[in-house]
C-alpha cells in the first residue's frame, strides 16, 4: 500500500505550529494535518502569518494534506449561524490556497443520523453543496470525518449523505476509533463499500473499559463538551447506559488495524494515513514529540508486518 504518512496536529493543540512542524519533519512524516484551533480558530489568519506557515512547510518539505477544521455543523444551526459558518469556510479557503492545502474538513452536523429531522437534513445537504462548490473553485476537496454523534456515524449514513450532496470533490475520512464507539462496522466489508469516497484515514487507538475506574477513562458522550467548544451538539436522546473508553497506543487498543489495512490494501488505497493519537499531560501516554515518534514507529511496524 503506497500511502503518505501524515502527522495530525491534535496532539499539539496545546503547543505551537512551529513545534508541530519541526517534530513532523524531524521524525520523518511526509505530511501534516493542520488543526483549526489556537491561532487558527475561526480562520482569522493574517496573510503574513499564512505566508510564514507556507515557508515553514516548504523548508521542512512537508505536504499540508488537510485542514482539520471545526466548521459547518449545518443541521444544528440557525440560518444566521450557518451564514457565519459559510464565511468562516471562505476564510479557511483563503488560508488553504495560500499554503497549498488541497483538502479541508467540513462537518454536516453533530446530531445522530437516526434522529435528525428531514428538514434539518435537507438544510445540511444544501449548505454542504454550497461550501463544496466554493472549494471546487479553488481545486480543494471538502471531506467529512465519519464520527459518532454526527450525520455520518455509519457507512450507510455517510454514503447516503455524500450521494445526496452529489459533488465529486466531497469525500470521507475513515476513523475506525469513532466508528468503534458508535459501535458500528469499520472492517473490510465496510471499506470496500466506502472505496469511491475515501480521501483520508485517521490512525489512533482506544479500548472500551468495563467501567470508569481508570483515572483517564472517558465516556461515549465525552464528545459533547469537547465538540461543543466549536459546534452546537445535539446529544442522542435514546442513549443507553454510558460506555467508557481510554486512549491507547496504536495496535494496543480495541481497533483491529490488521483488518483495516487488509481492507485498504484490497481496494488499492494510496491516500493518506494520518496519525491522530490523543494524549494529555499527566496521563499514562506520552505527549508531543515522544508520542509522535512512538506513533510513527508503531505504524511503520504495522505496515512492515503486513508487507503493505
Coordinates of C-alpha atoms in Angstrom, one line a residue:
X1 CA 0.0 0.0 0.0
X2 CA 1.6 3.2 -1.1
X3 CA 0.3 5.7 1.4
X4 CA 1.5 9.1 2.6
X5 CA 2.3 9.0 6.3
X6 CA 0.9 12.2 8.0
X7 CA 1.1 13.6 11.4
X8 CA -2.2 15.1 12.8
X9 CA -1.9 18.2 14.8
X10 CA -4.3 17.3 17.6
X11 CA -1.5 16.1 19.9
X12 CA -0.1 19.6 19.6
X13 CA -3.3 21.5 20.3
X14 CA -1.7 22.9 23.5
X15 CA 1.6 23.8 21.7
X16 CA 2.6 25.8 18.6
X17 CA 2.6 25.3 14.9
X18 CA 6.4 25.7 14.9
X19 CA 6.8 22.8 17.4
X20 CA 4.4 20.6 15.4
X21 CA 6.0 21.1 12.0
X22 CA 9.6 20.8 13.4
X23 CA 8.7 17.5 15.0
X24 CA 6.9 16.1 12.0
X25 CA 9.9 16.8 9.7
X26 CA 12.5 15.5 12.2
X27 CA 10.7 12.2 12.8
X28 CA 10.1 11.5 9.1
X29 CA 6.5 12.3 8.4
X30 CA 5.7 13.2 4.8
X31 CA 2.8 15.4 5.5
X32 CA 0.8 17.2 8.2
X33 CA -2.9 17.7 9.0
X34 CA -3.2 21.2 10.4
X35 CA -5.8 21.8 13.1
X36 CA -8.2 24.8 13.1
X37 CA -7.6 25.6 16.8
X38 CA -5.4 28.1 18.7
X39 CA -4.3 30.9 16.5
X40 CA -6.1 29.3 13.5
X41 CA -9.5 29.1 15.2
X42 CA -12.3 30.6 13.1
X43 CA -10.0 31.3 10.2
X44 CA -8.9 34.8 11.1
X45 CA -5.3 34.3 9.8
X46 CA -3.3 37.3 8.7
X47 CA -1.7 36.9 5.2
X48 CA 1.7 37.5 6.7
X49 CA 1.2 34.6 9.1
X50 CA -0.1 32.3 6.4
X51 CA 3.0 33.1 4.3
X52 CA 5.2 32.2 7.3
X53 CA 3.5 28.8 7.7
X54 CA 3.8 28.2 4.0
X55 CA 7.5 28.9 4.2
X56 CA 8.0 26.6 7.1
X57 CA 6.1 23.8 5.3
X58 CA 8.4 24.3 2.2
X59 CA 11.6 24.4 4.3
X60 CA 10.6 21.2 6.1
X61 CA 9.4 19.6 2.8
X62 CA 6.1 18.7 4.4
X63 CA 2.8 18.3 2.5
X64 CA -0.2 20.1 4.1
X65 CA -2.7 17.3 3.4
X66 CA -5.8 18.6 5.2
X67 CA -7.1 21.4 7.4
X68 CA -8.8 19.6 10.3
X69 CA -11.4 22.3 10.9
X70 CA -14.4 22.9 13.2
X71 CA -16.6 24.3 10.5
X72 CA -20.1 23.6 9.4
X73 CA -22.4 21.9 11.8
X74 CA -25.2 22.9 9.5
X75 CA -28.0 20.6 10.6
X76 CA -27.9 22.0 14.2
X77 CA -27.6 25.8 13.4
X78 CA -30.0 28.6 12.7
X79 CA -29.9 30.3 9.3
X80 CA -27.8 33.2 10.6
X81 CA -25.4 30.8 12.3
X82 CA -25.0 28.9 9.1
X83 CA -24.2 32.1 7.1
X84 CA -21.4 32.7 9.6
X85 CA -20.1 29.2 9.1
X86 CA -20.0 29.8 5.3
X87 CA -18.0 33.0 5.9
X88 CA -15.6 31.0 8.2
X89 CA -15.3 28.4 5.4
X90 CA -14.4 31.1 2.9
X91 CA -11.7 32.5 5.2
X92 CA -10.2 29.0 5.6
X93 CA -10.3 28.5 1.8
X94 CA -8.0 31.6 1.5
X95 CA -5.6 30.1 4.0
X96 CA -5.6 26.7 2.3
X97 CA -5.0 28.3 -1.0
X98 CA -2.0 30.2 0.4
X99 CA -0.3 27.3 1.9
X100 CA -1.2 24.8 -0.9
X101 CA -3.5 22.5 1.1
X102 CA -5.9 20.6 -1.1
X103 CA -8.4 19.3 1.5
X104 CA -10.5 20.8 4.3
X105 CA -12.7 19.1 6.9
X106 CA -16.3 20.2 7.0
X107 CA -19.0 18.8 9.3
X108 CA -22.6 18.4 8.3
X109 CA -24.0 18.4 11.8
X110 CA -23.4 16.9 15.3
X111 CA -26.8 15.1 15.6
X112 CA -27.1 11.3 15.2
X113 CA -28.1 10.2 11.8
X114 CA -31.2 8.3 13.1
X115 CA -32.5 11.3 15.0
X116 CA -32.2 14.2 12.5
X117 CA -35.4 15.7 11.0
X118 CA -35.9 15.7 7.2
X119 CA -35.9 19.5 7.3
X120 CA -32.5 19.7 9.1
X121 CA -31.0 17.0 6.9
X122 CA -32.0 18.9 3.7
X123 CA -30.5 22.1 5.2
X124 CA -27.2 20.3 5.8
X125 CA -27.1 19.0 2.3
X126 CA -27.9 22.4 0.8
X127 CA -25.2 24.2 2.8
X128 CA -22.7 21.5 2.2
X129 CA -23.2 21.7 -1.6
X130 CA -22.7 25.5 -1.3
X131 CA -19.4 25.1 0.5
X132 CA -18.2 22.2 -1.7
X133 CA -18.8 24.4 -4.8
X134 CA -16.8 27.2 -3.2
X135 CA -13.9 24.8 -2.5
X136 CA -14.1 23.3 -6.0
X137 CA -13.4 26.8 -7.4
X138 CA -10.0 26.6 -5.6
X139 CA -9.5 22.9 -6.6
X140 CA -9.9 21.9 -2.9
X141 CA -11.8 18.9 -1.6
X142 CA -14.3 19.0 1.3
X143 CA -14.0 16.0 3.5
X144 CA -16.3 14.6 6.2
X145 CA -14.9 12.7 9.1
X146 CA -17.0 9.7 9.9
X147 CA -17.8 10.3 13.6
X148 CA -20.1 9.1 16.3
X149 CA -22.8 11.7 17.1
X150 CA -23.0 13.1 13.6
X151 CA -25.0 12.7 10.4
X152 CA -22.2 10.5 9.1
X153 CA -21.9 8.0 12.0
X154 CA -22.1 4.8 9.9
X155 CA -21.2 3.6 6.5
X156 CA -24.8 3.7 5.4
X157 CA -25.4 7.2 6.7
X158 CA -22.1 8.5 5.3
X159 CA -22.7 7.2 1.8
X160 CA -26.3 8.5 1.8
X161 CA -25.2 12.0 2.7
X162 CA -22.4 12.1 0.2
X163 CA -24.7 10.9 -2.6
X164 CA -27.3 13.5 -1.5
X165 CA -24.7 16.2 -1.8
X166 CA -23.6 14.9 -5.2
X167 CA -20.3 16.7 -5.6
X168 CA -17.2 15.0 -6.9
X169 CA -14.9 16.9 -4.5
X170 CA -16.7 15.6 -1.4
X171 CA -15.4 12.5 0.3
X172 CA -14.7 10.8 3.7
X173 CA -12.2 10.4 6.4
X174 CA -12.5 6.9 7.8
X175 CA -11.8 6.9 11.5
X176 CA -12.2 3.4 13.0
X177 CA -12.0 4.7 16.5
X178 CA -15.0 6.9 16.0
X179 CA -17.0 4.0 14.5
X180 CA -15.8 1.7 17.3
X181 CA -17.6 4.0 19.7
X182 CA -20.9 4.0 17.9
X183 CA -20.5 1.0 17.7
X184 CA -20.6 0.1 14.0
X185 CA -18.6 -1.8 11.4
X186 CA -15.3 -0.4 10.1
X187 CA -13.6 -3.5 8.6
X188 CA -13.0 -5.0 5.2
X189 CA -16.6 -5.2 4.0
X190 CA -17.2 -1.6 5.1
X191 CA -14.0 -0.3 3.5
X192 CA -15.0 -2.0 0.2
X193 CA -18.3 -0.1 0.2
X194 CA -16.5 3.2 1.1
X195 CA -13.9 2.8 -1.6
X196 CA -15.2 5.6 -4.0
X197 CA -15.3 8.1 -1.2
X198 CA -12.2 7.6 0.9
X199 CA -9.9 10.6 0.9
X200 CA -8.1 10.1 4.3
X201 CA -7.7 7.5 7.1
X202 CA -7.2 8.5 10.7
X203 CA -5.0 6.2 12.8
X204 CA -5.2 6.1 16.5
X205 CA -6.5 3.6 19.1
X206 CA -8.7 3.3 22.1
X207 CA -10.3 0.4 24.1
X208 CA -13.6 0.0 25.8
X209 CA -13.5 -0.4 29.5
X210 CA -15.7 -2.3 31.9
X211 CA -16.4 0.9 33.9
X212 CA -15.0 4.4 34.7
X213 CA -12.5 3.4 37.5
X214 CA -9.4 4.1 35.3
X215 CA -8.3 7.7 36.0
X216 CA -8.2 8.6 32.3
X217 CA -11.5 6.9 31.3
X218 CA -13.9 9.0 29.2
X219 CA -17.5 8.3 28.3
X220 CA -19.1 7.9 24.9
X221 CA -20.7 11.3 25.5
X222 CA -17.3 13.0 26.1
X223 CA -17.5 14.4 22.5
X224 CA -20.5 16.6 23.6
X225 CA -18.5 19.1 25.8
X226 CA -15.3 18.7 23.6
X227 CA -17.0 19.4 20.3
X228 CA -19.4 21.8 22.0
X229 CA -16.5 24.3 22.2
X230 CA -16.7 24.6 18.4
X231 CA -20.1 23.3 17.2
X232 CA -23.6 23.1 18.5
X233 CA -24.1 19.5 19.5
X234 CA -27.4 17.6 19.9
X235 CA -26.7 14.5 22.2
X236 CA -28.5 11.3 21.5
X237 CA -31.9 11.3 23.1
X238 CA -32.2 7.5 23.3
X239 CA -28.8 6.9 24.8
X240 CA -28.4 3.6 26.8
X241 CA -26.2 3.4 29.9
X242 CA -22.9 5.3 29.4
X243 CA -20.0 3.3 28.0
X244 CA -16.4 4.2 28.9
X245 CA -13.1 4.1 26.9
X246 CA -9.5 5.1 27.2
X247 CA -6.7 6.1 24.8
X248 CA -4.1 3.5 23.9
X249 CA -1.0 3.4 21.7
X250 CA -1.7 2.2 18.1
X251 CA -2.4 -1.5 17.9
X252 CA -2.6 -1.8 21.7
X253 CA -6.3 -1.0 22.0
X254 CA -9.6 -2.4 20.6
X255 CA -9.1 -1.5 16.9
X256 CA -8.2 -4.3 14.6
X257 CA -5.7 -2.4 12.5
X258 CA -4.7 -5.6 10.6
X259 CA -8.3 -5.8 9.4
X260 CA -8.3 -2.2 8.4
X261 CA -5.0 -2.3 6.5
X262 CA -6.1 -5.6 4.7
X263 CA -9.2 -3.8 3.6
X264 CA -7.3 -0.7 2.4
X265 CA -4.8 -2.9 0.5
X266 CA -7.7 -4.8 -1.2
X267 CA -9.2 -1.6 -2.5
X268 CA -5.8 -0.3 -3.7
X269 CA -5.9 2.7 -1.3
X270 CA -3.0 5.1 -1.9
X271 CA -4.0 8.2 0.0
X272 CA -3.2 9.5 3.5
X273 CA -2.6 7.6 6.7
X274 CA -2.9 10.3 9.3
X275 CA -1.8 9.7 12.9
X276 CA -4.4 11.2 15.2
X277 CA -3.4 9.7 18.5
X278 CA -4.5 11.7 21.6
X279 CA -2.9 12.2 25.0
X280 CA -3.0 14.7 27.8
X281 CA -0.4 16.0 30.2
X282 CA -0.3 13.7 33.2
X283 CA -1.9 10.6 31.5
X284 CA 0.0 7.3 31.1
X285 CA 0.6 8.0 27.4
X286 CA 3.5 10.3 26.2
X287 CA 2.8 13.7 24.7
X288 CA 4.1 15.8 21.8
X289 CA 7.4 14.7 20.4
X290 CA 7.6 11.4 22.2
X291 CA 4.1 10.4 21.2
X292 CA 4.6 11.5 17.6
X293 CA 7.8 9.4 17.4
X294 CA 6.1 6.3 19.1
X295 CA 3.1 6.5 16.7
X296 CA 5.4 6.7 13.7
X297 CA 7.3 3.7 14.8
X298 CA 4.1 1.8 15.6
X299 CA 2.6 2.5 12.2
X300 CA 5.7 1.5 10.3
X301 CA 5.9 -1.7 12.3
X302 CA 2.3 -2.5 11.3
X303 CA 2.8 -1.8 7.7
X304 CA 6.1 -3.8 7.6
X305 CA 4.5 -6.8 9.4
X306 CA 1.7 -6.9 6.9
X307 CA 4.0 -6.2 3.9
X308 CA 1.8 -3.4 2.7

